[in-house]
N, CA, C and O atoms as a Tinker XYZ file with bonds, in Angstrom:
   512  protein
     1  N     45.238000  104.269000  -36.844000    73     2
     2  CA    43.843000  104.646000  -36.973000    64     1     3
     3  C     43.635000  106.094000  -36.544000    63     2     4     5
     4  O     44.357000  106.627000  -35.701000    81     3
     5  N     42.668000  106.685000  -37.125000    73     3     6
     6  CA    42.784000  108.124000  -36.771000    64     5     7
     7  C     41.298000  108.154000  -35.767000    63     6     8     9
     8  O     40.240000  107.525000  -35.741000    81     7
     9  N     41.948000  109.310000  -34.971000    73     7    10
    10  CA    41.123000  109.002000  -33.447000    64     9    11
    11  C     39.377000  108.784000  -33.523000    63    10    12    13
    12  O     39.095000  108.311000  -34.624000    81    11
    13  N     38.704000  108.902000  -33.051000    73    11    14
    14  CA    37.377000  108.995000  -32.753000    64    13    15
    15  C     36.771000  109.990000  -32.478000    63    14    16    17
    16  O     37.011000  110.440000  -31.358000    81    15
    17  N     35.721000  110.775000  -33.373000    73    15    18
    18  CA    35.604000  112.386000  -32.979000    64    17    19
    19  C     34.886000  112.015000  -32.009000    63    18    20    21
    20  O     34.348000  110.951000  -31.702000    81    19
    21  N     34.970000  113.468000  -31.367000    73    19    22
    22  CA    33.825000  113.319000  -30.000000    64    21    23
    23  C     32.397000  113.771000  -30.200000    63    22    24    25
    24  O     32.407000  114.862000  -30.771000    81    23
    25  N     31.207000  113.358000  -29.953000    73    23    26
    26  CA    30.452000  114.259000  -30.346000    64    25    27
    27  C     30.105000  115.271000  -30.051000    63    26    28    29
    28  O     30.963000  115.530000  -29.207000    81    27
    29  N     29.096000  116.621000  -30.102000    73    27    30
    30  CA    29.399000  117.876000  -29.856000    64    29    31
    31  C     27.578000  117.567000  -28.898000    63    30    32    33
    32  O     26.709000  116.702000  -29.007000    81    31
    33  N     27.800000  119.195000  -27.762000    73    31    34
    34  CA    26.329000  118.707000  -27.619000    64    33    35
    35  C     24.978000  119.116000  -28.718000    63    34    36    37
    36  O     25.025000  119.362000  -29.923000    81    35
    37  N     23.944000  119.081000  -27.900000    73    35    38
    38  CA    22.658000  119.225000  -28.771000    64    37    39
    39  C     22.346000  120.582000  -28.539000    63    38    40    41
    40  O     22.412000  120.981000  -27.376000    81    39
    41  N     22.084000  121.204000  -29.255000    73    39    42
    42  CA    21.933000  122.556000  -29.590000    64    41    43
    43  C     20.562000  122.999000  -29.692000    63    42    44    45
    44  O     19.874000  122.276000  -30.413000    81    43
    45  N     19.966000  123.997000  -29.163000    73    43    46
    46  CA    18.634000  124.143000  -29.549000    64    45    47
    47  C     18.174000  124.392000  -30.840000    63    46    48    49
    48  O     16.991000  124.117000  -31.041000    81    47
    49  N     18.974000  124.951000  -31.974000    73    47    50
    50  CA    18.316000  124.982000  -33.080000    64    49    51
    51  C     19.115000  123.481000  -33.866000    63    50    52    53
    52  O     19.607000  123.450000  -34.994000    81    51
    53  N     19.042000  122.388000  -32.914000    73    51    54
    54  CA    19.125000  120.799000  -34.274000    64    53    55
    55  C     17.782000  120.578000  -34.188000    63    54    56    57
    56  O     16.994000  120.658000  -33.246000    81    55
    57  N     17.651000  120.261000  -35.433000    73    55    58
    58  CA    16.187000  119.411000  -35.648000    64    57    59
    59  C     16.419000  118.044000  -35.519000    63    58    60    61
    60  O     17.495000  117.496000  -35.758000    81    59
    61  N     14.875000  117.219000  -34.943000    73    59    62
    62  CA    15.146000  115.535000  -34.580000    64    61    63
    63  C     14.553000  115.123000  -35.428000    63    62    64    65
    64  O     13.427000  115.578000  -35.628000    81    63
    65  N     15.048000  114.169000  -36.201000    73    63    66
    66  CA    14.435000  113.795000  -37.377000    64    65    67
    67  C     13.155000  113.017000  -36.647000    63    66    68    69
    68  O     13.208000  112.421000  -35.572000    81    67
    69  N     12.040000  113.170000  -37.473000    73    67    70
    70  CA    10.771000  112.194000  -36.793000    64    69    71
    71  C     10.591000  110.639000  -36.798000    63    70    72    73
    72  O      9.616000  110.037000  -36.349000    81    71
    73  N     11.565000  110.160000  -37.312000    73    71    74
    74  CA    11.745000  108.952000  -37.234000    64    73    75
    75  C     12.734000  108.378000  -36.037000    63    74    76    77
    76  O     12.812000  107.180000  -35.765000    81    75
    77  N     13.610000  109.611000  -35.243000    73    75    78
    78  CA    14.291000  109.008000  -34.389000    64    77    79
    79  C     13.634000  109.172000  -33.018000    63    78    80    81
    80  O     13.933000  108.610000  -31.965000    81    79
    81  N     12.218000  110.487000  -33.379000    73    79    82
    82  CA    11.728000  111.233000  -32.193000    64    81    83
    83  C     11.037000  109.798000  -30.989000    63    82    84    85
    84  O      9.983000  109.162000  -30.962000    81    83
    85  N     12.072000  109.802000  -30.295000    73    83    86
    86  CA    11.566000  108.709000  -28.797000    64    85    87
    87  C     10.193000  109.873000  -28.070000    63    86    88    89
    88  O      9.309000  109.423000  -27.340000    81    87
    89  N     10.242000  110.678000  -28.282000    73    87    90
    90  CA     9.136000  111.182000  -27.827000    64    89    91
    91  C      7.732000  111.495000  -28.236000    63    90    92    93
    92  O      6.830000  112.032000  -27.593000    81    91
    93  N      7.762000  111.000000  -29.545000    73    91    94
    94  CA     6.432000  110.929000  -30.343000    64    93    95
    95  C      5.639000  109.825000  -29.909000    63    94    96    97
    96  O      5.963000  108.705000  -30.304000    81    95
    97  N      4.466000  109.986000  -29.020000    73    95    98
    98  CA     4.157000  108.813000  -28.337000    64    97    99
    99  C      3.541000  108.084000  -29.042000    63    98   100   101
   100  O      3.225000  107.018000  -28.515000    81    99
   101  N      3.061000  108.328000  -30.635000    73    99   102
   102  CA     2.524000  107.413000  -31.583000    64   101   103
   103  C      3.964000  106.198000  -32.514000    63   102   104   105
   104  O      3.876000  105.502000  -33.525000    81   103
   105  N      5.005000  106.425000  -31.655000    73   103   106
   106  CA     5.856000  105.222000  -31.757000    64   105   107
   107  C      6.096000  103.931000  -31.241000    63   106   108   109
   108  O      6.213000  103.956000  -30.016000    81   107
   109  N      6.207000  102.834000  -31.735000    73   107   110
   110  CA     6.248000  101.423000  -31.289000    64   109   111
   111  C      7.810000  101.680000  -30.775000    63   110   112   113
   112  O      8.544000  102.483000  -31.350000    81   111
   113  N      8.137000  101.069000  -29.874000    73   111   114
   114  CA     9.482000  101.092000  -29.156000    64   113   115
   115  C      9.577000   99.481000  -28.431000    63   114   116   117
   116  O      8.957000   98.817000  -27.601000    81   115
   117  N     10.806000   99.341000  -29.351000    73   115   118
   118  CA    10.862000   97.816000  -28.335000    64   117   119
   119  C     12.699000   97.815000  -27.438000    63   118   120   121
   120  O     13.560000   98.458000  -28.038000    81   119
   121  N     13.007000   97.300000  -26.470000    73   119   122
   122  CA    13.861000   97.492000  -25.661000    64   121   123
   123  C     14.259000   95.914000  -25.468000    63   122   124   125
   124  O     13.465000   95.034000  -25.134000    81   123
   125  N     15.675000   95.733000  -25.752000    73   123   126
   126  CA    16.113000   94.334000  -25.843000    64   125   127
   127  C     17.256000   94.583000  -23.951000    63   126   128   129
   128  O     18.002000   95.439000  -23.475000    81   127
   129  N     16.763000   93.396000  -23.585000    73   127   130
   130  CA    17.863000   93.744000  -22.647000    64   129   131
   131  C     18.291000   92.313000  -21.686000    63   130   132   133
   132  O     17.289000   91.637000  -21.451000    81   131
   133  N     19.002000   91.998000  -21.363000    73   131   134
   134  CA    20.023000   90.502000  -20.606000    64   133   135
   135  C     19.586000   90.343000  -19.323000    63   134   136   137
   136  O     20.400000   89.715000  -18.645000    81   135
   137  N     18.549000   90.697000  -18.708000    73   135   138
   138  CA    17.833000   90.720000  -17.228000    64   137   139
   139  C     17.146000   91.113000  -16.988000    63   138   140   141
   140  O     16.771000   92.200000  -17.426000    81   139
   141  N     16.538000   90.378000  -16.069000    73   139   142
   142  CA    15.158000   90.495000  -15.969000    64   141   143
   143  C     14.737000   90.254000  -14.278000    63   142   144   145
   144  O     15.305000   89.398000  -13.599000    81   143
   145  N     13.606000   91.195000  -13.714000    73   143   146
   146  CA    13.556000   91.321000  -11.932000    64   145   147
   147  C     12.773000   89.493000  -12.197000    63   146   148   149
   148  O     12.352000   88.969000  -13.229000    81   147
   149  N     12.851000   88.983000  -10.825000    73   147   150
   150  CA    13.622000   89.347000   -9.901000    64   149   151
   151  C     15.382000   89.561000   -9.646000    63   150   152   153
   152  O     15.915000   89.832000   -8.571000    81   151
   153  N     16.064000   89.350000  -10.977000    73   151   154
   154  CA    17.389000   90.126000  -10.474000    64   153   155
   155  C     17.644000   91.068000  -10.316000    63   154   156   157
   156  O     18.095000   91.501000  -11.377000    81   155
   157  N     17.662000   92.021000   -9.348000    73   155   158
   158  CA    18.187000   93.272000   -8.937000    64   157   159
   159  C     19.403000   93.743000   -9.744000    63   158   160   161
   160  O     20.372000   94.118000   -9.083000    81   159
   161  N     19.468000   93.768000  -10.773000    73   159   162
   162  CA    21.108000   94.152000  -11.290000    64   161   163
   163  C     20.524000   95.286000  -11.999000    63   162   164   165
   164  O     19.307000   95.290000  -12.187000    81   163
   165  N     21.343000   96.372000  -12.466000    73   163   166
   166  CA    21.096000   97.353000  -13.517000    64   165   167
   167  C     20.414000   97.140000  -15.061000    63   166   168   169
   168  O     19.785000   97.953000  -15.739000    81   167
   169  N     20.822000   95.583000  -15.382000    73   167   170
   170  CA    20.944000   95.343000  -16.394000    64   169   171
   171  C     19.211000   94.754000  -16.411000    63   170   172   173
   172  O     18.591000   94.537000  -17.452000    81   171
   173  N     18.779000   94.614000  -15.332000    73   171   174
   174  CA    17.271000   94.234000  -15.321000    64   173   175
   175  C     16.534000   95.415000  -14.971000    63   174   176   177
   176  O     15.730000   95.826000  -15.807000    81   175
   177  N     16.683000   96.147000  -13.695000    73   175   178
   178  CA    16.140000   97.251000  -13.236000    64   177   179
   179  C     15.727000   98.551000  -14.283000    63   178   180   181
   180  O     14.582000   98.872000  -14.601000    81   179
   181  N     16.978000   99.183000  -14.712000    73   179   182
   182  CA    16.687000  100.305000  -15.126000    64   181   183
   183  C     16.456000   99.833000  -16.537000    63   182   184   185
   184  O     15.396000  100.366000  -16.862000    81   183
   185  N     16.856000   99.177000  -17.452000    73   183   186
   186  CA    15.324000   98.832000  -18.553000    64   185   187
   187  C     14.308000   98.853000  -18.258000    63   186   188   189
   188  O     13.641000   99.840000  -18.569000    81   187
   189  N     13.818000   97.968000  -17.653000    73   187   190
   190  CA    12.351000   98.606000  -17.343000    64   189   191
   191  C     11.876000   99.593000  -16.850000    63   190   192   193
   192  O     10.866000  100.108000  -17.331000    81   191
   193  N     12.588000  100.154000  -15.617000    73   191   194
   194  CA    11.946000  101.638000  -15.695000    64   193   195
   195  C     11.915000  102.196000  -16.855000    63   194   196   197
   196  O     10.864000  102.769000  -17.143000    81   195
   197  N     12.736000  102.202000  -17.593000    73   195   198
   198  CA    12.983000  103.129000  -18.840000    64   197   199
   199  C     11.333000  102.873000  -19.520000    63   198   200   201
   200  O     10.312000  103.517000  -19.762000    81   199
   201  N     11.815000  101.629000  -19.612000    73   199   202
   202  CA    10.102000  100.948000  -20.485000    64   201   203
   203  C      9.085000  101.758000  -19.613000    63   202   204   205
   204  O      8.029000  102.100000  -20.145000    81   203
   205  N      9.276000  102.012000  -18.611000    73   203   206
   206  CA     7.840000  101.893000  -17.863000    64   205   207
   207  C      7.962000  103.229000  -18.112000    63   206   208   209
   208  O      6.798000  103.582000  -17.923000    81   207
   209  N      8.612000  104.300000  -18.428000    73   207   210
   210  CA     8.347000  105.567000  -17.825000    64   209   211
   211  C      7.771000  106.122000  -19.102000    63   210   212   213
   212  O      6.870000  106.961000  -19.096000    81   211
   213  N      8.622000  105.354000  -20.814000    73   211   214
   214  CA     8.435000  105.731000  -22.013000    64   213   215
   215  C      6.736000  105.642000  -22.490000    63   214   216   217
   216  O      6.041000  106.345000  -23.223000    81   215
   217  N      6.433000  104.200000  -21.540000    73   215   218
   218  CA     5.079000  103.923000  -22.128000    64   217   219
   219  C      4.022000  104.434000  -21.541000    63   218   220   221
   220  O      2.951000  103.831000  -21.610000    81   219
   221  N      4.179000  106.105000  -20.594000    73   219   222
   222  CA     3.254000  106.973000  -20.515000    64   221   223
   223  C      2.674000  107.466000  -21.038000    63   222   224   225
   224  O      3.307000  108.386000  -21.558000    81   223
   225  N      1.278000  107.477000  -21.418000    73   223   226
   226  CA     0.187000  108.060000  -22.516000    64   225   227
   227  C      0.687000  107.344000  -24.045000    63   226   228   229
   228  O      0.143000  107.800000  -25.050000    81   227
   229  N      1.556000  106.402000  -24.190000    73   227   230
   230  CA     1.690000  106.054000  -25.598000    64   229   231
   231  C      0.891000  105.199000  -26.376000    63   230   232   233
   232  O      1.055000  104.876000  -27.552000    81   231
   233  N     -0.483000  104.687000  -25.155000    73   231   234
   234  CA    -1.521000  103.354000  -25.826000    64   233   235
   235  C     -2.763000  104.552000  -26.633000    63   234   236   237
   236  O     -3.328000  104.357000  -27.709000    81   235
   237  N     -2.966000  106.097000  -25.473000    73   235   238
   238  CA    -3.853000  106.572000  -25.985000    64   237   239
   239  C     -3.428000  107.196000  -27.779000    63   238   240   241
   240  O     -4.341000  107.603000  -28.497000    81   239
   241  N     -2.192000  107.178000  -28.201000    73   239   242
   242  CA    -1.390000  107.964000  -29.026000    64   241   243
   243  C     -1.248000  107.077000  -30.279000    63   242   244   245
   244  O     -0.743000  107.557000  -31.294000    81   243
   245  N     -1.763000  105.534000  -30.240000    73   243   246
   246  CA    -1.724000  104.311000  -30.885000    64   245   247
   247  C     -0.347000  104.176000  -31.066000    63   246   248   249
   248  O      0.163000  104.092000  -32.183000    81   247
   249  N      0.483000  104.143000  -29.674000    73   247   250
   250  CA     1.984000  103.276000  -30.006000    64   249   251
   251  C      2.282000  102.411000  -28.788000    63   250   252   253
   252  O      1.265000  101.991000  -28.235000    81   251
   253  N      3.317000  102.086000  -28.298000    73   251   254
   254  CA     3.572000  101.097000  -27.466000    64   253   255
   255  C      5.087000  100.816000  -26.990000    63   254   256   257
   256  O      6.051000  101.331000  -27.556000    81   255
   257  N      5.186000  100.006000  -25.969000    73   255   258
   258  CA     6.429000  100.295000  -25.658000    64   257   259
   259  C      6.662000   98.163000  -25.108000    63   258   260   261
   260  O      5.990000   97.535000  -24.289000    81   259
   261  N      7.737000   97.707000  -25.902000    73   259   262
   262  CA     7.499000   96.480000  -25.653000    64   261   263
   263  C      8.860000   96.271000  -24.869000    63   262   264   265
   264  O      9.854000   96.819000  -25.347000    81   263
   265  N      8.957000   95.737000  -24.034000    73   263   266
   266  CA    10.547000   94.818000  -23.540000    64   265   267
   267  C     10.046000   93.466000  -23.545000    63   266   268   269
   268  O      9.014000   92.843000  -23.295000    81   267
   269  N     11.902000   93.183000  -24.164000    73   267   270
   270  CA    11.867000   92.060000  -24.544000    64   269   271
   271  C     13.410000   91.416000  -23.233000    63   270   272   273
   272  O     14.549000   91.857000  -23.085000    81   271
   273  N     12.414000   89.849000  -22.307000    73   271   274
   274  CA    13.666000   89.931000  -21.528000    64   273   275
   275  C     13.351000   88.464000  -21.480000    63   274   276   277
   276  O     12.363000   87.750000  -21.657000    81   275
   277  N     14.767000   88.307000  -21.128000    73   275   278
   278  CA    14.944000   86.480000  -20.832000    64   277   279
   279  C     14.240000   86.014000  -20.548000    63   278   280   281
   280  O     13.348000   86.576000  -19.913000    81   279
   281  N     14.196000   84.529000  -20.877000    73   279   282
   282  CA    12.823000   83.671000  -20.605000    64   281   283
   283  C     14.488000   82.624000  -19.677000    63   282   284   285
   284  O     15.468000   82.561000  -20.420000    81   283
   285  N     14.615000   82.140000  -18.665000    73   283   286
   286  CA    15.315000   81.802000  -18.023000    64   285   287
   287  C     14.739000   80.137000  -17.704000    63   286   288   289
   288  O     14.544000   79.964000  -16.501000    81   287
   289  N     14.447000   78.926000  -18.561000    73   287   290
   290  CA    13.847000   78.152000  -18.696000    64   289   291
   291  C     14.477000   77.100000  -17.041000    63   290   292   293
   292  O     13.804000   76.741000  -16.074000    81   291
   293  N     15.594000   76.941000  -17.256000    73   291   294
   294  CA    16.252000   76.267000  -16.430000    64   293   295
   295  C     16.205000   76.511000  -14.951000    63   294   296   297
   296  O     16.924000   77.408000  -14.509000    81   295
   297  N     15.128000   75.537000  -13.788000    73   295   298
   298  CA    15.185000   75.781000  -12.571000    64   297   299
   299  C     16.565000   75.889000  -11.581000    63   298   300   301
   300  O     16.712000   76.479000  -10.511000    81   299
   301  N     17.414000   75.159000  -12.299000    73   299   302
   302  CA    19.143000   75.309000  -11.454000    64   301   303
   303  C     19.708000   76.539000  -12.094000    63   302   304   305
   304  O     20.610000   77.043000  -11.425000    81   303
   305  N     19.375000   77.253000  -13.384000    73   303   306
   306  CA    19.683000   78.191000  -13.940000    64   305   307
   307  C     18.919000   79.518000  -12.686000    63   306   308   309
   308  O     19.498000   80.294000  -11.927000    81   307
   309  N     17.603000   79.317000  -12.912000    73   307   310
   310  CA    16.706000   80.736000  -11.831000    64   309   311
   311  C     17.292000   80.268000  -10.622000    63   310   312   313
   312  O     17.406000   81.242000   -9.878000    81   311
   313  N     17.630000   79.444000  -10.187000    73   311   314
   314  CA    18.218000   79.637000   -8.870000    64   313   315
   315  C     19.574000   80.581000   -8.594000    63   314   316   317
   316  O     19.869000   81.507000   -7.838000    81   315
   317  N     20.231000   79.798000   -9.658000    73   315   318
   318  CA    21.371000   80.452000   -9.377000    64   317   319
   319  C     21.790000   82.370000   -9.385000    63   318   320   321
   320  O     22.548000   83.170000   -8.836000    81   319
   321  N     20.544000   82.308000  -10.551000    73   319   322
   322  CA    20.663000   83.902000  -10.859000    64   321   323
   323  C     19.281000   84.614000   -9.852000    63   322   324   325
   324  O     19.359000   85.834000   -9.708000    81   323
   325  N     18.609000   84.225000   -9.479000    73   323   326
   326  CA    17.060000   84.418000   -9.025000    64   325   327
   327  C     17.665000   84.416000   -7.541000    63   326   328   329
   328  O     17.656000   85.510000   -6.976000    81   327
   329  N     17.972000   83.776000   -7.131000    73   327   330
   330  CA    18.431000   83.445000   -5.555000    64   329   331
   331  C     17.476000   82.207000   -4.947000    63   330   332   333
   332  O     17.508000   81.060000   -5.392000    81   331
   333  N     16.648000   82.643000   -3.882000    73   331   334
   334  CA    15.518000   81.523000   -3.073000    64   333   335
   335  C     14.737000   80.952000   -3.492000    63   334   336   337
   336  O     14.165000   81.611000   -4.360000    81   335
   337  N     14.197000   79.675000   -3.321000    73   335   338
   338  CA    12.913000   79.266000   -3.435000    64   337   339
   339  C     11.642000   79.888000   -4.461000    63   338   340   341
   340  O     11.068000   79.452000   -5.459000    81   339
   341  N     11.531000   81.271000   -3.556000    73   339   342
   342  CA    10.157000   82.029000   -4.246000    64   341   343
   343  C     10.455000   82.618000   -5.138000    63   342   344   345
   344  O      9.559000   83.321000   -5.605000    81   343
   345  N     11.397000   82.645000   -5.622000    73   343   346
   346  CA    11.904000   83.886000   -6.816000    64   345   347
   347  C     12.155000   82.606000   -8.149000    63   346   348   349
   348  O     12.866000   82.747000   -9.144000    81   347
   349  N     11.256000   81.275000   -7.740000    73   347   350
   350  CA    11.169000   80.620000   -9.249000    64   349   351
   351  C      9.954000   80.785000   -9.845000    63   350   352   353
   352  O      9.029000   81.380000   -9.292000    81   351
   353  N      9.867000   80.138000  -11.297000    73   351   354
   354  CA     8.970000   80.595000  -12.164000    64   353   355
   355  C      8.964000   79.259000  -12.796000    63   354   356   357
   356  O      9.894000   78.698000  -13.374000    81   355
   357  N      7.620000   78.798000  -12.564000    73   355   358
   358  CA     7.358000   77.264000  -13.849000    64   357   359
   359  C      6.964000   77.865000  -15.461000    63   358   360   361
   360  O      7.245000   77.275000  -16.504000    81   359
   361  N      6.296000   79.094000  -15.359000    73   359   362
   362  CA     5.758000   79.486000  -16.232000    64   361   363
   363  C      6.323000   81.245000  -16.554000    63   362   364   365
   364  O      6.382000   82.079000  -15.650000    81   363
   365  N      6.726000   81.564000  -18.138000    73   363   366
   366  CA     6.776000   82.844000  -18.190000    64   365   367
   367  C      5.774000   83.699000  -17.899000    63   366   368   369
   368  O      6.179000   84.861000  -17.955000    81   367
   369  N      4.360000   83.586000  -17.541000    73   367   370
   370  CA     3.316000   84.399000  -17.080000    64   369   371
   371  C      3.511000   84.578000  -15.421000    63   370   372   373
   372  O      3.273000   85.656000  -14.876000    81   371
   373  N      3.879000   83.635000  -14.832000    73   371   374
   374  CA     4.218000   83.794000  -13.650000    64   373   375
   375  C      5.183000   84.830000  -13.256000    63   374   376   377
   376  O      4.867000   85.892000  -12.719000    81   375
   377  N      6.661000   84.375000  -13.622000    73   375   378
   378  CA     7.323000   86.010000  -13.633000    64   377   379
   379  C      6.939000   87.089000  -13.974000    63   378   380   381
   380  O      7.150000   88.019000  -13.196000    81   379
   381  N      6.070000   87.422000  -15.561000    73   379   382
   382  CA     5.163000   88.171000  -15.598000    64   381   383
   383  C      4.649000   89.254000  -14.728000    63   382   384   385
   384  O      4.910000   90.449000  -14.596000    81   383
   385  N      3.592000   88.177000  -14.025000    73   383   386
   386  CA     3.066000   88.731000  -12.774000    64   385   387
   387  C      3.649000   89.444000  -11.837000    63   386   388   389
   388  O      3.231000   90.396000  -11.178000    81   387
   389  N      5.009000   88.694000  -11.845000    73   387   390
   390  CA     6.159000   88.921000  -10.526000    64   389   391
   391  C      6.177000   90.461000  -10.847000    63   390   392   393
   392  O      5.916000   91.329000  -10.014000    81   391
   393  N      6.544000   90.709000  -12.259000    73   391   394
   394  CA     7.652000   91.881000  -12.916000    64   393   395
   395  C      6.596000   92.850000  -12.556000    63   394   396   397
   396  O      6.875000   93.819000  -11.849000    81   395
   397  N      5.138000   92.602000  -13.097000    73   395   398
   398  CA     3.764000   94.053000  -12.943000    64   397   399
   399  C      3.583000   94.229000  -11.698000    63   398   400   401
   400  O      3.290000   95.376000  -11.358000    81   399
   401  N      3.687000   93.260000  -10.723000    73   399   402
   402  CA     3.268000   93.188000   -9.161000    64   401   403
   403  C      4.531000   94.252000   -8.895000    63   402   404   405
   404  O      4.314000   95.395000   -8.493000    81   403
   405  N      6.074000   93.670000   -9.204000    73   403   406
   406  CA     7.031000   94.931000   -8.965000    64   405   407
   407  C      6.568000   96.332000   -9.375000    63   406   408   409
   408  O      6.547000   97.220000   -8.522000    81   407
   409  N      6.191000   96.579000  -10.653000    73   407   410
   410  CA     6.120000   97.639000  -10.922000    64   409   411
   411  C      4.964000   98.398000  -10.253000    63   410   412   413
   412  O      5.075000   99.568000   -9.884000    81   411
   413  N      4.104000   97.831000  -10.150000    73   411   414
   414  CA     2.661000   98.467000   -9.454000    64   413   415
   415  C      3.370000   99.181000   -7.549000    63   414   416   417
   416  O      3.230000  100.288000   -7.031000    81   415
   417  N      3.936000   98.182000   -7.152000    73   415   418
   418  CA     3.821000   98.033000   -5.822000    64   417   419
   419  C      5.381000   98.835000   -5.007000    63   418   420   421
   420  O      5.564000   99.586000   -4.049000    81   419
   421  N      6.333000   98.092000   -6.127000    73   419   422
   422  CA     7.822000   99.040000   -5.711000    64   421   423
   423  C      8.152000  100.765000   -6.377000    63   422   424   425
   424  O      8.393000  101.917000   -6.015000    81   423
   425  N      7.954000   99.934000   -7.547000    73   423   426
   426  CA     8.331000  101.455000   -8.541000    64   425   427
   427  C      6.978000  102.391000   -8.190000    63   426   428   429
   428  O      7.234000  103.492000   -7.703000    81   427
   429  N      5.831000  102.117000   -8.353000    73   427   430
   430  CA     4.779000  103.067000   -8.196000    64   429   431
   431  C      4.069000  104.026000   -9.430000    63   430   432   433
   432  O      3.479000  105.090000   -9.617000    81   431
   433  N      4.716000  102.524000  -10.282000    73   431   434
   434  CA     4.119000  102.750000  -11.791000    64   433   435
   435  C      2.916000  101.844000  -12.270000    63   434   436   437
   436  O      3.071000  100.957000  -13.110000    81   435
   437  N      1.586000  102.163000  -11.611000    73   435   438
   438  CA     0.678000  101.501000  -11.485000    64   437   439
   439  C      0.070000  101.289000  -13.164000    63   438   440   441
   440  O     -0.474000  100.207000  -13.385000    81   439
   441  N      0.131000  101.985000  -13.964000    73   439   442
   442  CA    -0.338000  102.869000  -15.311000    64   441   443
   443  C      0.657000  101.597000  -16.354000    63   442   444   445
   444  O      0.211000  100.922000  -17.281000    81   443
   445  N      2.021000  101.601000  -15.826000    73   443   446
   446  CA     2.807000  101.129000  -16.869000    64   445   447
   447  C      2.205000   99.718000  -16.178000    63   446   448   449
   448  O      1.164000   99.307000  -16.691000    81   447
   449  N      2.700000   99.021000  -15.182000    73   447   450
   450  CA     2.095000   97.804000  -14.806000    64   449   451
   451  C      1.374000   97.279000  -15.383000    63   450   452   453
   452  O      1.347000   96.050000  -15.445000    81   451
   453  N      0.549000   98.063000  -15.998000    73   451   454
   454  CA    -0.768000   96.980000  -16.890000    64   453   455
   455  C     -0.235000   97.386000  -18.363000    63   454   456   457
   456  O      0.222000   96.461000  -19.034000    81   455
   457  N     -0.250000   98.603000  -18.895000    73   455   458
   458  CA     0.224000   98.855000  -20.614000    64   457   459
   459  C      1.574000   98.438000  -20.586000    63   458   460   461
   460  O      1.975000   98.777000  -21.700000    81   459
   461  N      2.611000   97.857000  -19.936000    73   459   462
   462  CA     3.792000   97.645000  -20.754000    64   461   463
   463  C      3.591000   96.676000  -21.226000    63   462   464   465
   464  O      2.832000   95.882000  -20.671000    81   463
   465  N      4.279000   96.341000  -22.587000    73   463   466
   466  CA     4.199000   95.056000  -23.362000    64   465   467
   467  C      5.627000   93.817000  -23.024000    63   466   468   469
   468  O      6.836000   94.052000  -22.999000    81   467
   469  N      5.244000   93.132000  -22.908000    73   467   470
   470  CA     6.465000   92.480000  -22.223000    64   469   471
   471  C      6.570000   90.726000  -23.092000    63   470   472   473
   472  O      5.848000   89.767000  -22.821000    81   471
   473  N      7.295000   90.752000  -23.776000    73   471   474
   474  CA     7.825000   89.432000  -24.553000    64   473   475
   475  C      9.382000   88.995000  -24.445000    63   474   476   477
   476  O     10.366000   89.732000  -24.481000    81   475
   477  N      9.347000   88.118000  -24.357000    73   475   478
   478  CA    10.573000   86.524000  -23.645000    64   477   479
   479  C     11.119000   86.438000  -24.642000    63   478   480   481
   480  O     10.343000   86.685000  -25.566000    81   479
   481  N     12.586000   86.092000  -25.127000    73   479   482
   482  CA    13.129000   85.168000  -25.555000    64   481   483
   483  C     14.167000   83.949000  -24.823000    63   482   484   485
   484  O     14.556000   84.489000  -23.787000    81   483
   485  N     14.548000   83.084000  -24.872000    73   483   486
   486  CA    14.841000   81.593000  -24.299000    64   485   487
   487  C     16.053000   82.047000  -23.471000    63   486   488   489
   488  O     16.540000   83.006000  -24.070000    81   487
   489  N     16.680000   81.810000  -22.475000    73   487   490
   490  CA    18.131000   82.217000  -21.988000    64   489   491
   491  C     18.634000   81.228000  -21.459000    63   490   492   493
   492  O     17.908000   80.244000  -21.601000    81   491
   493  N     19.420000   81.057000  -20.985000    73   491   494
   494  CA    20.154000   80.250000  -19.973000    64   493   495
   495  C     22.019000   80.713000  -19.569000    63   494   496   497
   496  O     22.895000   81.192000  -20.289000    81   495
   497  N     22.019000   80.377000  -18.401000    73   495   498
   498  CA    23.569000   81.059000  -17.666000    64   497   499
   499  C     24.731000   80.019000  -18.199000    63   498   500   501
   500  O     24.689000   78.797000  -18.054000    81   499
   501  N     25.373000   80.477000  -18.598000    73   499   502
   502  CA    26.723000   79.632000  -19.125000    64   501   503
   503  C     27.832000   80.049000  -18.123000    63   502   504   505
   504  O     28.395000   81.137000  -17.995000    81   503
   505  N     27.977000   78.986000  -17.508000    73   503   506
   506  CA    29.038000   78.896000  -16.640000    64   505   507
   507  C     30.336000   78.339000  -17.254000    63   506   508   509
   508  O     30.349000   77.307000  -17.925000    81   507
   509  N     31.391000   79.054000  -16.994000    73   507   510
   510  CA    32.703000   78.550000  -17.773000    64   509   511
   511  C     33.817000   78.321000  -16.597000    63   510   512
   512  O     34.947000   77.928000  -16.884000    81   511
């Protein structure tokens, strides 16, 4: 196989095509990602900041910024990955809450806390 070029950096005279521009805040942006707080892992954390930081001024601009994160149905499942007692959830609005209460109160992204868009799909931990 012949190798893998490397890419070169970004240059001030490339143009961004406007369809890739992440910074046009009149873009819908959705963010798929494998975790979700309360797990402390990277794989939950810094998605959402990302989400939270992208979806500055993007509601006044008519766009939006959605993450999409596990819906973790299984109470022996949130335990295991969640840790204690309080870190369960009967309901996806409940974590919800958990995730905006984080963001308002830890991160100090009071703004994204309420405009991020935040939708579930089903998960569960497969232990092998």
């Amino acid at each position: 196989l012949p190798p893998i070029p490397k890419p070169r950096p970004v240059t001030p005279t490339d143009t961004i095509l406007p369809h890739t521009n992440i910074g046009d805040l009149s873009k819908n942006i959705w963010i798929v990602t494998t975790g979700a707080i309360p797990w402390m892992t990277g794989t939950s954390v810094n998605p959402l900041l990302r989400a939270a930081y992208l979806s500055t001024g993007r509601k006044e601009s008519g766009g939006s910024i959605t993450i999409v994160l596990p819906w973790v149905e299984r109470t022996e499942d949130q335990k295991k990955i969640y840790g204690g007692e309080e870190r369960r959830f009967e309901r996806k609005e409940d974590q919800e809450e958990y995730i905006r209460r984080w963001l308002r109160d830890e991160a100090k992204m009071e703004r994204a806390s309420v405009e991020l868009r935040i939708e579930w799909y089903t998960a569960w931990q497969e232990v092998l």
